[in-house]
Amino acid sequence: MRGVRDLLELETQKIQQILGTFQLITRKAGYHQITLPSLEESSLYTKSLGDYSDIVTKEMFYIQNKSYVLRPEGTAGAIRSYLMNCLLGEKKLWSYCGSMFRHEKPQNQRYREFYQYGIESISNSFTPASDAEVIILAADILTHLNVPSVLHINTLGDEQARKDYNVLLGEYFQGKTLSKLSENRKQAQKFLRILDSKEEEDQQAISSAPSIIDCLGQREKDYFDEVKIILEKFKIPFLHNPRLVRGLDYYSNVCFEFINTKALIGGGRYDNLAGMVGKEKNMGGIGWAAGIDRICELVQLNEKQKIVGIVPVGSNCVEQCMHVARKIRMESEFIVKMKTEGNSVKQHLGYLKNYEPTFIIFIGEEEINSGCLKLKICATAEHVFVPIKEVFDHPAVTLSKFLLN
Ligand code: AMP
């Protein structure tokens, strides 16, 4: 099927490690992970992302007479869950991860099922510092993963500013020839959504479109300036991109994207979202979602896991080897590789070679009789004899003694 992939063991392992970094750093910042369903009612997205957003017009996977969809993003679901499960006004710092589904034209780094890790800071009070903190957290994670990117930020102002901007864009796009999709948006007077277009034929008109700056009230301008000042103080480089509009109706005020050729993380404030999903006008928040598939392609993992290989010398020592393997797995950080099928020592070693083990332990009848196993330190090819009881009783301490610095 186009746009969906099998992620085999190496890729899955990398994704898990990347997710581990996201989880660790966001947990330290006070976020708690929640699990949201992959199926939602389609009305959740038509109400909040907007009828003329790319996602609603052409990318949702509908099921059962269009009543339900496979979730295309996480924020609307998080707010739905907040409104259903939390006391209104209660501040929540949530994270989530999982598959998202969009029926996009499959191409490089754009999939129909892809993986996001996101955070939402849901609260009815906010300050430039709380917004900056959420952006800094994303920047810190990318730095930690050693993924270069450029932070683009903009403000979408309040509802009035967006209305005024829509009028301004309407005047600008009048008389311009646009793609079919953008012409539909023009007809429906959703001029702001034209700025989301990825169609080649719209790009020239979009690049010279007026910016929202002139429609902003003084309060929004000051707020945005304050966020930028904090980012500067924290030495987070950014680019003010006045045409960044983030594609969905629910965004307001500050919005941002971390870009490395394509967007890696995108987010912003959503002060109207609870009002769109329910009727709670006074509940807002800010969050971001990271595209794990794209980040995965840019991450080099150099952290090498320590592996112990075990070789049963003779088929009647397999169970003894299994006991030792089990103990090491349970009581140390080492990964243990061992084949239980009885093969020759040569074949066991051939199997282990692929894993580049730190140590190889040999256990045969001789070793069992003497009470000492043979341990090969692979980096130096040195062999040492170690009491089986020591490895069995204190695997972590005993094996660590032979690690080279
Ligand atoms: P969005 O919810 O559109 O702001 O997306 C947030 C992040 O998810 C983007 O910055 C991308 O990294 C990633 N993303 C969005 N759509 C796709 C897709 N179709 N395939 C892969 N990654 C995606």
Tab-separated table of C-alpha atoms and ligand atoms in Angstrom:
chain	number	residue	atom	x	y	z
A	1	MET	CA	0.000	0.000	0.000
A	2	ARG	CA	1.352	3.439	-0.871
A	3	GLY	CA	2.457	5.724	1.948
A	4	VAL	CA	2.611	3.066	4.658
A	5	ARG	CA	5.721	1.175	5.671
A	6	ASP	CA	6.965	-1.767	7.687
A	7	LEU	CA	9.505	-0.528	10.169
A	8	LEU	CA	11.911	-3.373	10.737
A	9	GLU	CA	14.052	-3.979	13.784
A	10	LEU	CA	16.808	-1.407	13.282
A	11	GLU	CA	14.418	1.408	12.408
A	12	THR	CA	12.058	0.470	15.226
A	13	GLN	CA	14.929	0.420	17.684
A	14	LYS	CA	16.005	3.878	16.525
A	15	ILE	CA	12.465	5.215	16.827
A	16	GLN	CA	12.190	3.806	20.334
A	17	GLN	CA	15.415	5.488	21.352
A	18	ILE	CA	14.269	8.806	19.888
A	19	LEU	CA	10.920	8.492	21.648
A	20	GLY	CA	12.840	7.670	24.832
A	21	THR	CA	14.676	10.999	24.551
A	22	PHE	CA	11.409	12.889	23.981
A	23	GLN	CA	9.802	11.103	26.929
A	24	LEU	CA	12.719	11.650	29.286
A	25	ILE	CA	13.162	15.354	28.575
A	26	THR	CA	9.443	16.219	28.573
A	27	ARG	CA	8.882	14.183	31.749
A	28	LYS	CA	11.617	16.188	33.459
A	29	ALA	CA	9.714	19.325	32.400
A	30	GLY	CA	6.560	18.043	34.138
A	31	TYR	CA	4.648	16.464	31.232
A	32	HIS	CA	2.716	13.240	31.774
A	33	GLN	CA	1.997	10.880	28.930
A	34	ILE	CA	-1.596	10.083	28.008
A	35	THR	CA	-2.922	7.579	25.479
A	36	LEU	CA	-5.574	8.745	23.064
A	37	PRO	CA	-7.673	6.624	20.695
A	38	SER	CA	-6.697	6.368	17.034
A	39	LEU	CA	-10.359	6.668	16.039
A	40	GLU	CA	-12.265	9.895	16.593
A	41	GLU	CA	-15.535	11.312	15.349
A	42	SER	CA	-14.961	13.198	12.117
A	43	SER	CA	-16.846	16.227	13.447
A	44	LEU	CA	-14.003	16.798	15.949
A	45	TYR	CA	-11.725	17.776	13.081
A	46	THR	CA	-14.240	19.531	10.842
A	47	LYS	CA	-15.091	21.792	13.794
A	48	SER	CA	-11.551	22.552	14.847
A	49	LEU	CA	-9.123	22.198	11.926
A	50	GLY	CA	-11.544	23.960	9.588
A	51	ASP	CA	-13.522	22.784	6.552
A	52	TYR	CA	-10.971	24.318	4.206
A	53	SER	CA	-7.800	22.973	5.834
A	54	ASP	CA	-5.746	20.525	3.733
A	55	ILE	CA	-6.412	17.798	6.270
A	56	VAL	CA	-10.201	18.095	6.202
A	57	THR	CA	-10.560	18.744	2.480
A	58	LYS	CA	-8.395	15.926	1.207
A	59	GLU	CA	-6.402	14.004	3.785
A	60	MET	CA	-8.694	12.315	6.288
A	61	PHE	CA	-9.283	8.562	6.221
A	62	TYR	CA	-13.011	8.219	6.818
A	63	ILE	CA	-14.724	5.086	8.093
A	64	GLN	CA	-18.348	4.071	8.573
A	65	ASN	CA	-20.264	6.555	6.464
A	66	LYS	CA	-17.824	9.317	7.266
A	67	SER	CA	-18.796	9.364	10.959
A	68	TYR	CA	-15.346	8.405	12.159
A	69	VAL	CA	-11.821	9.041	11.017
A	70	LEU	CA	-8.370	7.719	11.758
A	71	ARG	CA	-6.896	10.622	13.704
A	72	PRO	CA	-4.844	12.953	11.509
A	73	GLU	CA	-3.265	14.813	14.471
A	74	GLY	CA	-3.220	14.771	18.262
A	75	THR	CA	-4.147	18.207	19.587
A	76	ALA	CA	-7.891	18.189	18.877
A	77	GLY	CA	-8.179	14.747	20.509
A	78	ALA	CA	-6.236	15.935	23.553
A	79	ILE	CA	-8.602	18.880	24.015
A	80	ARG	CA	-11.636	16.638	23.510
A	81	SER	CA	-10.244	14.374	26.207
A	82	TYR	CA	-9.529	17.332	28.498
A	83	LEU	CA	-13.095	18.603	28.151
A	84	MET	CA	-14.498	15.120	28.834
A	85	ASN	CA	-12.227	14.101	31.703
A	86	CYS	CA	-10.824	17.115	33.535
A	87	LEU	CA	-12.041	19.868	35.785
A	88	LEU	CA	-12.352	22.990	33.735
A	89	GLY	CA	-9.527	25.378	34.509
A	90	GLU	CA	-7.232	22.607	35.749
A	91	LYS	CA	-3.789	23.035	34.221
A	92	LYS	CA	-2.563	19.933	32.406
A	93	LEU	CA	0.830	19.198	30.943
A	94	TRP	CA	0.323	16.235	28.639
A	95	SER	CA	2.388	14.333	26.145
A	96	TYR	CA	1.262	11.693	23.665
A	97	CYS	CA	2.716	9.592	20.904
A	98	GLY	CA	1.504	7.298	18.181
A	99	SER	CA	0.452	6.928	14.566
A	100	MET	CA	-1.296	9.717	12.702
A	101	PHE	CA	-3.027	9.181	9.367
A	102	ARG	CA	-3.260	11.555	6.424
A	103	HIS	CA	-4.146	10.631	2.869
A	104	GLU	CA	-1.291	12.690	1.415
A	105	LYS	CA	0.379	12.284	-1.934
A	106	PRO	CA	3.095	9.823	-0.886
A	107	GLN	CA	6.535	11.277	-1.515
A	108	ASN	CA	9.823	11.651	0.219
A	109	GLN	CA	9.272	11.932	3.996
A	110	ARG	CA	5.520	12.298	3.604
A	111	TYR	CA	3.683	9.178	4.649
A	112	ARG	CA	0.049	8.213	5.061
A	113	GLU	CA	0.738	6.639	8.429
A	114	PHE	CA	3.423	8.450	10.363
A	115	TYR	CA	4.481	8.839	13.973
A	116	GLN	CA	4.293	11.897	16.169
A	117	TYR	CA	5.350	12.726	19.693
A	118	GLY	CA	3.561	15.782	20.977
A	119	ILE	CA	3.069	17.873	24.082
A	120	GLU	CA	0.154	20.065	25.145
A	121	SER	CA	0.252	22.655	27.920
A	122	ILE	CA	-3.452	23.234	28.575
A	123	SER	CA	-4.341	26.152	30.794
A	124	ASN	CA	-6.618	29.169	31.036
A	125	SER	CA	-3.769	31.542	31.774
A	126	PHE	CA	-0.680	32.116	29.736
A	127	THR	CA	2.285	34.417	29.441
A	128	PRO	CA	5.043	34.972	26.894
A	129	ALA	CA	7.325	33.029	29.260
A	130	SER	CA	5.063	29.959	29.259
A	131	ASP	CA	4.929	30.002	25.450
A	132	ALA	CA	8.675	30.462	25.155
A	133	GLU	CA	9.221	27.584	27.589
A	134	VAL	CA	7.303	25.183	25.314
A	135	ILE	CA	9.331	26.292	22.278
A	136	ILE	CA	12.623	26.038	24.196
A	137	LEU	CA	11.746	22.481	25.237
A	138	ALA	CA	11.416	21.443	21.572
A	139	ALA	CA	14.690	23.221	20.729
A	140	ASP	CA	16.465	21.449	23.598
A	141	ILE	CA	15.288	18.020	22.468
A	142	LEU	CA	16.505	18.593	18.906
A	143	THR	CA	19.834	19.824	20.293
A	144	HIS	CA	20.064	16.748	22.504
A	145	LEU	CA	19.444	14.517	19.495
A	146	ASN	CA	21.966	16.548	17.529
A	147	VAL	CA	19.434	17.364	14.805
A	148	PRO	CA	20.063	20.741	13.144
A	149	SER	CA	17.042	22.891	12.282
A	150	VAL	CA	15.915	26.473	11.892
A	151	LEU	CA	13.134	27.733	14.124
A	152	HIS	CA	10.537	29.783	12.218
A	153	ILE	CA	8.062	31.710	14.357
A	154	ASN	CA	5.116	33.968	13.710
A	155	THR	CA	2.007	35.252	15.396
A	156	LEU	CA	-1.531	34.791	14.100
A	157	GLY	CA	-2.903	37.401	16.503
A	158	ASP	CA	-6.399	37.186	17.943
A	159	GLU	CA	-9.670	36.474	16.129
A	160	GLN	CA	-10.077	40.108	15.024
A	161	ALA	CA	-6.543	40.223	13.613
A	162	ARG	CA	-7.178	37.068	11.582
A	163	LYS	CA	-10.489	38.468	10.280
A	164	ASP	CA	-8.767	41.689	9.192
A	165	TYR	CA	-5.914	39.698	7.667
A	166	ASN	CA	-8.372	37.539	5.747
A	167	VAL	CA	-9.872	40.714	4.226
A	168	LEU	CA	-6.408	42.015	3.335
A	169	LEU	CA	-5.482	38.693	1.715
A	170	GLY	CA	-8.828	38.665	-0.129
A	171	GLU	CA	-7.959	41.960	-1.791
A	172	TYR	CA	-4.478	40.693	-2.582
A	173	PHE	CA	-5.553	37.352	-4.114
A	174	GLN	CA	-8.330	38.958	-6.200
A	175	GLY	CA	-7.289	38.721	-9.848
A	176	LYS	CA	-4.448	36.261	-9.138
A	177	THR	CA	-4.672	32.927	-10.948
A	178	LEU	CA	-4.336	30.094	-8.475
A	179	SER	CA	-4.529	26.294	-8.332
A	180	LYS	CA	-7.956	24.633	-8.268
A	181	LEU	CA	-7.706	24.021	-4.528
A	182	SER	CA	-6.803	27.649	-3.825
A	183	GLU	CA	-9.541	28.905	-6.164
A	184	ASN	CA	-12.027	26.907	-4.047
A	185	ARG	CA	-10.648	28.528	-0.937
A	186	LYS	CA	-10.912	31.919	-2.629
A	187	GLN	CA	-14.553	31.234	-3.524
A	188	ALA	CA	-15.250	30.334	0.096
A	189	GLN	CA	-13.363	33.476	1.233
A	190	LYS	CA	-10.900	31.354	3.216
A	191	PHE	CA	-7.984	33.416	1.991
A	192	LEU	CA	-5.754	32.589	4.943
A	193	ARG	CA	-5.905	28.902	4.001
A	194	ILE	CA	-4.494	29.757	0.548
A	195	LEU	CA	-1.203	30.403	2.332
A	196	ASP	CA	-1.043	26.674	3.265
A	197	SER	CA	-1.057	25.572	-0.349
A	198	LYS	CA	1.766	23.263	-1.395
A	199	GLU	CA	0.767	23.581	-5.097
A	200	GLU	CA	3.600	24.799	-7.279
A	201	GLU	CA	1.421	27.280	-9.203
A	202	ASP	CA	0.450	29.140	-5.984
A	203	GLN	CA	3.924	29.683	-4.623
A	204	GLN	CA	4.758	32.915	-6.432
A	205	ALA	CA	1.550	34.633	-5.331
A	206	ILE	CA	2.014	33.363	-1.766
A	207	SER	CA	5.589	34.580	-1.534
A	208	SER	CA	4.560	38.224	-2.082
A	209	ALA	CA	1.346	38.101	-0.034
A	210	PRO	CA	0.959	40.791	2.658
A	211	SER	CA	1.960	39.814	6.187
A	212	ILE	CA	-0.337	39.741	9.202
A	213	ILE	CA	1.784	42.270	11.084
A	214	ASP	CA	-0.289	45.279	10.005
A	215	CYS	CA	-3.480	43.648	11.302
A	216	LEU	CA	-2.165	42.934	14.790
A	217	GLY	CA	-3.311	44.913	17.808
A	218	GLN	CA	-0.686	46.462	20.078
A	219	ARG	CA	-1.269	43.797	22.728
A	220	GLU	CA	-0.501	40.893	20.343
A	221	LYS	CA	2.523	42.708	18.945
A	222	ASP	CA	3.907	43.284	22.452
A	223	TYR	CA	3.182	39.680	23.414
A	224	PHE	CA	4.990	38.339	20.370
A	225	ASP	CA	7.942	40.703	20.947
A	226	GLU	CA	8.157	39.464	24.512
A	227	VAL	CA	8.294	35.809	23.356
A	228	LYS	CA	11.070	36.691	20.902
A	229	ILE	CA	13.036	38.549	23.593
A	230	ILE	CA	12.893	35.503	25.863
A	231	LEU	CA	14.079	33.224	23.049
A	232	GLU	CA	16.974	35.603	22.437
A	233	LYS	CA	17.852	35.612	26.133
A	234	PHE	CA	17.927	31.806	26.051
A	235	LYS	CA	20.078	31.910	22.933
A	236	ILE	CA	17.529	30.075	20.789
A	237	PRO	CA	18.092	31.342	17.233
A	238	PHE	CA	14.901	31.966	15.246
A	239	LEU	CA	13.595	33.475	12.077
A	240	HIS	CA	10.458	35.598	12.078
A	241	ASN	CA	8.529	34.155	9.141
A	242	PRO	CA	5.473	36.396	8.647
A	243	ARG	CA	3.810	33.886	6.301
A	244	LEU	CA	3.876	30.914	8.645
A	245	VAL	CA	0.177	30.169	9.274
A	246	ARG	CA	0.254	26.464	10.266
A	247	GLY	CA	-2.641	25.182	8.160
A	248	LEU	CA	-5.312	24.700	10.806
A	249	ASP	CA	-8.066	27.026	11.967
A	250	TYR	CA	-7.551	26.442	15.660
A	251	TYR	CA	-4.220	28.259	15.915
A	252	SER	CA	-4.017	31.734	17.403
A	253	ASN	CA	-1.173	33.997	18.515
A	254	VAL	CA	2.285	32.425	18.553
A	255	CYS	CA	2.975	29.612	16.092
A	256	PHE	CA	6.258	27.976	15.098
A	257	GLU	CA	8.001	25.284	13.097
A	258	PHE	CA	11.445	23.742	13.368
A	259	ILE	CA	12.578	23.162	9.803
A	260	ASN	CA	15.359	21.094	8.268
A	261	THR	CA	14.449	21.041	4.548
A	262	LYS	CA	10.992	19.897	5.712
A	263	ALA	CA	9.204	20.683	8.980
A	264	LEU	CA	10.326	18.470	11.873
A	265	ILE	CA	8.258	19.947	14.705
A	266	GLY	CA	5.268	22.260	14.415
A	267	GLY	CA	3.047	23.907	16.977
A	268	GLY	CA	1.478	27.000	18.412
A	269	ARG	CA	-1.155	28.473	20.742
A	270	TYR	CA	-4.771	27.383	20.343
A	271	ASP	CA	-6.882	29.692	22.453
A	272	ASN	CA	-10.081	28.995	20.507
A	273	LEU	CA	-9.801	25.237	20.268
A	274	ALA	CA	-11.811	24.350	23.401
A	275	GLY	CA	-14.525	26.706	22.149
A	276	MET	CA	-14.542	24.931	18.774
A	277	VAL	CA	-14.576	21.404	20.222
A	278	GLY	CA	-16.929	22.196	23.114
A	279	LYS	CA	-18.269	25.485	24.285
A	280	GLU	CA	-15.435	26.433	26.584
A	281	LYS	CA	-14.284	29.777	25.337
A	282	ASN	CA	-11.871	30.379	28.209
A	283	MET	CA	-9.651	27.342	27.937
A	284	GLY	CA	-6.555	27.532	25.833
A	285	GLY	CA	-3.149	26.041	25.468
A	286	ILE	CA	0.013	25.690	23.491
A	287	GLY	CA	1.745	22.604	22.167
A	288	TRP	CA	3.773	21.020	19.417
A	289	ALA	CA	4.004	17.765	17.528
A	290	ALA	CA	7.262	16.258	16.349
A	291	GLY	CA	7.451	14.149	13.201
A	292	ILE	CA	9.364	11.111	14.443
A	293	ASP	CA	9.843	9.571	10.960
A	294	ARG	CA	11.605	12.682	9.706
A	295	ILE	CA	13.679	13.141	12.855
A	296	CYS	CA	14.673	9.473	12.650
A	297	GLU	CA	16.312	10.091	9.272
A	298	LEU	CA	18.496	12.828	10.745
A	299	VAL	CA	19.574	11.164	13.973
A	300	GLN	CA	22.858	9.316	14.264
A	301	LEU	CA	22.766	7.059	17.270
A	302	ASN	CA	26.248	6.441	18.523
A	303	GLU	CA	25.328	4.977	21.847
A	304	LYS	CA	26.448	1.378	21.589
A	305	GLN	CA	24.668	-1.201	23.663
A	306	LYS	CA	26.804	-3.695	25.466
A	307	ILE	CA	26.225	-7.233	24.336
A	308	VAL	CA	27.303	-10.506	25.892
A	309	GLY	CA	27.298	-13.553	23.653
A	310	ILE	CA	27.012	-16.997	25.175
A	311	VAL	CA	28.315	-20.107	23.472
A	312	PRO	CA	27.193	-23.509	24.762
A	313	VAL	CA	30.086	-25.869	24.116
A	314	GLY	CA	28.210	-29.095	23.471
A	315	SER	CA	24.449	-29.490	23.361
A	316	ASN	CA	24.086	-30.780	26.927
A	317	CYS	CA	25.267	-27.429	28.339
A	318	VAL	CA	22.453	-25.413	26.762
A	319	GLU	CA	20.318	-25.313	29.891
A	320	GLN	CA	23.249	-24.211	32.033
A	321	CYS	CA	23.897	-21.430	29.510
A	322	MET	CA	20.226	-20.449	29.619
A	323	HIS	CA	20.437	-20.051	33.416
A	324	VAL	CA	23.447	-17.733	33.092
A	325	ALA	CA	21.821	-15.784	30.214
A	326	ARG	CA	18.646	-15.298	32.243
A	327	LYS	CA	20.548	-14.008	35.278
A	328	ILE	CA	22.607	-11.542	33.214
A	329	ARG	CA	19.465	-10.280	31.447
A	330	MET	CA	17.569	-9.825	34.705
A	331	GLU	CA	20.305	-8.257	36.793
A	332	SER	CA	22.513	-6.208	34.505
A	333	GLU	CA	22.307	-3.721	31.646
A	334	PHE	CA	23.883	-6.184	29.217
A	335	ILE	CA	21.970	-7.589	26.276
A	336	VAL	CA	22.521	-11.340	25.994
A	337	LYS	CA	22.614	-13.107	22.645
A	338	MET	CA	22.601	-16.864	22.504
A	339	LYS	CA	21.266	-19.585	20.214
A	340	THR	CA	19.565	-22.457	21.995
A	341	GLU	CA	19.688	-24.701	18.923
A	342	GLY	CA	22.650	-27.021	19.272
A	343	ASN	CA	25.267	-26.080	16.692
A	344	SER	CA	29.017	-26.254	16.580
A	345	VAL	CA	31.076	-23.606	18.415
A	346	LYS	CA	32.023	-22.208	15.001
A	347	GLN	CA	28.377	-21.717	14.073
A	348	HIS	CA	27.596	-20.100	17.416
A	349	LEU	CA	30.485	-17.683	16.897
A	350	GLY	CA	29.298	-16.949	13.342
A	351	TYR	CA	25.889	-15.995	14.726
A	352	LEU	CA	27.389	-13.731	17.405
A	353	LYS	CA	29.734	-11.952	15.006
A	354	ASN	CA	26.860	-9.881	13.575
A	355	TYR	CA	26.188	-8.353	16.977
A	356	GLU	CA	29.750	-7.266	17.766
A	357	PRO	CA	29.605	-8.469	21.388
A	358	THR	CA	31.732	-6.951	24.126
A	359	PHE	CA	32.213	-10.354	25.768
A	360	ILE	CA	31.713	-13.964	24.735
A	361	ILE	CA	31.136	-16.513	27.460
A	362	PHE	CA	31.910	-20.180	26.762
A	363	ILE	CA	30.301	-22.838	28.924
A	364	GLY	CA	30.987	-26.516	28.288
A	365	GLU	CA	31.354	-29.625	30.394
A	366	GLU	CA	34.941	-28.696	31.262
A	367	GLU	CA	33.812	-25.295	32.564
A	368	ILE	CA	30.947	-26.782	34.536
A	369	ASN	CA	33.258	-29.334	36.155
A	370	SER	CA	35.864	-26.729	37.047
A	371	GLY	CA	33.227	-24.163	38.187
A	372	CYS	CA	34.843	-21.464	36.001
A	373	LEU	CA	33.511	-20.198	32.690
A	374	LYS	CA	35.728	-18.885	29.927
A	375	LEU	CA	35.146	-15.205	29.079
A	376	LYS	CA	36.579	-13.642	25.958
A	377	ILE	CA	37.125	-9.842	26.060
A	378	CYS	CA	36.492	-9.211	22.370
A	379	ALA	CA	38.321	-5.890	22.060
A	380	THR	CA	41.639	-7.512	23.034
A	381	ALA	CA	40.841	-11.170	22.254
A	382	GLU	CA	42.070	-11.967	25.772
A	383	HIS	CA	40.542	-14.966	27.591
A	384	VAL	CA	39.953	-15.031	31.334
A	385	PHE	CA	38.455	-17.671	33.607
A	386	VAL	CA	35.741	-16.443	35.943
A	387	PRO	CA	33.894	-18.464	38.618
A	388	ILE	CA	30.408	-19.284	37.276
A	389	LYS	CA	29.010	-18.554	40.743
A	390	GLU	CA	30.369	-14.964	40.609
A	391	VAL	CA	28.740	-14.291	37.238
A	392	PHE	CA	25.562	-15.955	38.449
A	393	ASP	CA	25.324	-14.143	41.800
A	394	HIS	CA	26.573	-10.677	40.753
A	395	PRO	CA	26.422	-10.467	36.940
A	396	ALA	CA	26.536	-6.654	36.681
A	397	VAL	CA	29.534	-6.168	38.995
A	398	THR	CA	31.445	-9.177	37.704
A	399	LEU	CA	31.118	-8.354	34.003
A	400	SER	CA	31.753	-4.626	34.514
A	401	LYS	CA	35.197	-5.466	35.942
A	402	PHE	CA	36.265	-6.564	32.468
A	403	LEU	CA	35.009	-3.481	30.624
A	404	LEU	CA	37.819	-1.461	29.084
A	405	ASN	CA	37.626	2.305	29.519
B	1	AMP	P1	1.597	19.041	11.743
B	1	AMP	O1	0.615	18.371	12.669
B	1	AMP	O2	1.149	19.039	10.315
B	1	AMP	O3	2.078	20.348	12.233
B	1	AMP	O4	2.856	18.084	11.755
B	1	AMP	C1	3.815	18.055	12.795
B	1	AMP	C2	5.003	17.289	12.293
B	1	AMP	O5	4.606	15.968	11.896
B	1	AMP	C3	5.585	17.891	11.024
B	1	AMP	O6	6.489	18.925	11.363
B	1	AMP	C4	6.242	16.698	10.381
B	1	AMP	O7	7.525	16.483	10.925
B	1	AMP	C5	5.365	15.556	10.773
B	1	AMP	N1	4.451	15.191	9.656
B	1	AMP	C6	3.303	15.791	9.289
B	1	AMP	N2	2.747	15.156	8.236
B	1	AMP	C7	3.556	14.119	7.934
B	1	AMP	C8	3.533	13.075	6.962
B	1	AMP	N3	2.537	12.956	6.097
B	1	AMP	N4	4.554	12.193	6.934
B	1	AMP	C9	5.574	12.272	7.824
B	1	AMP	N5	5.653	13.224	8.773
B	1	AMP	C10	4.663	14.146	8.840
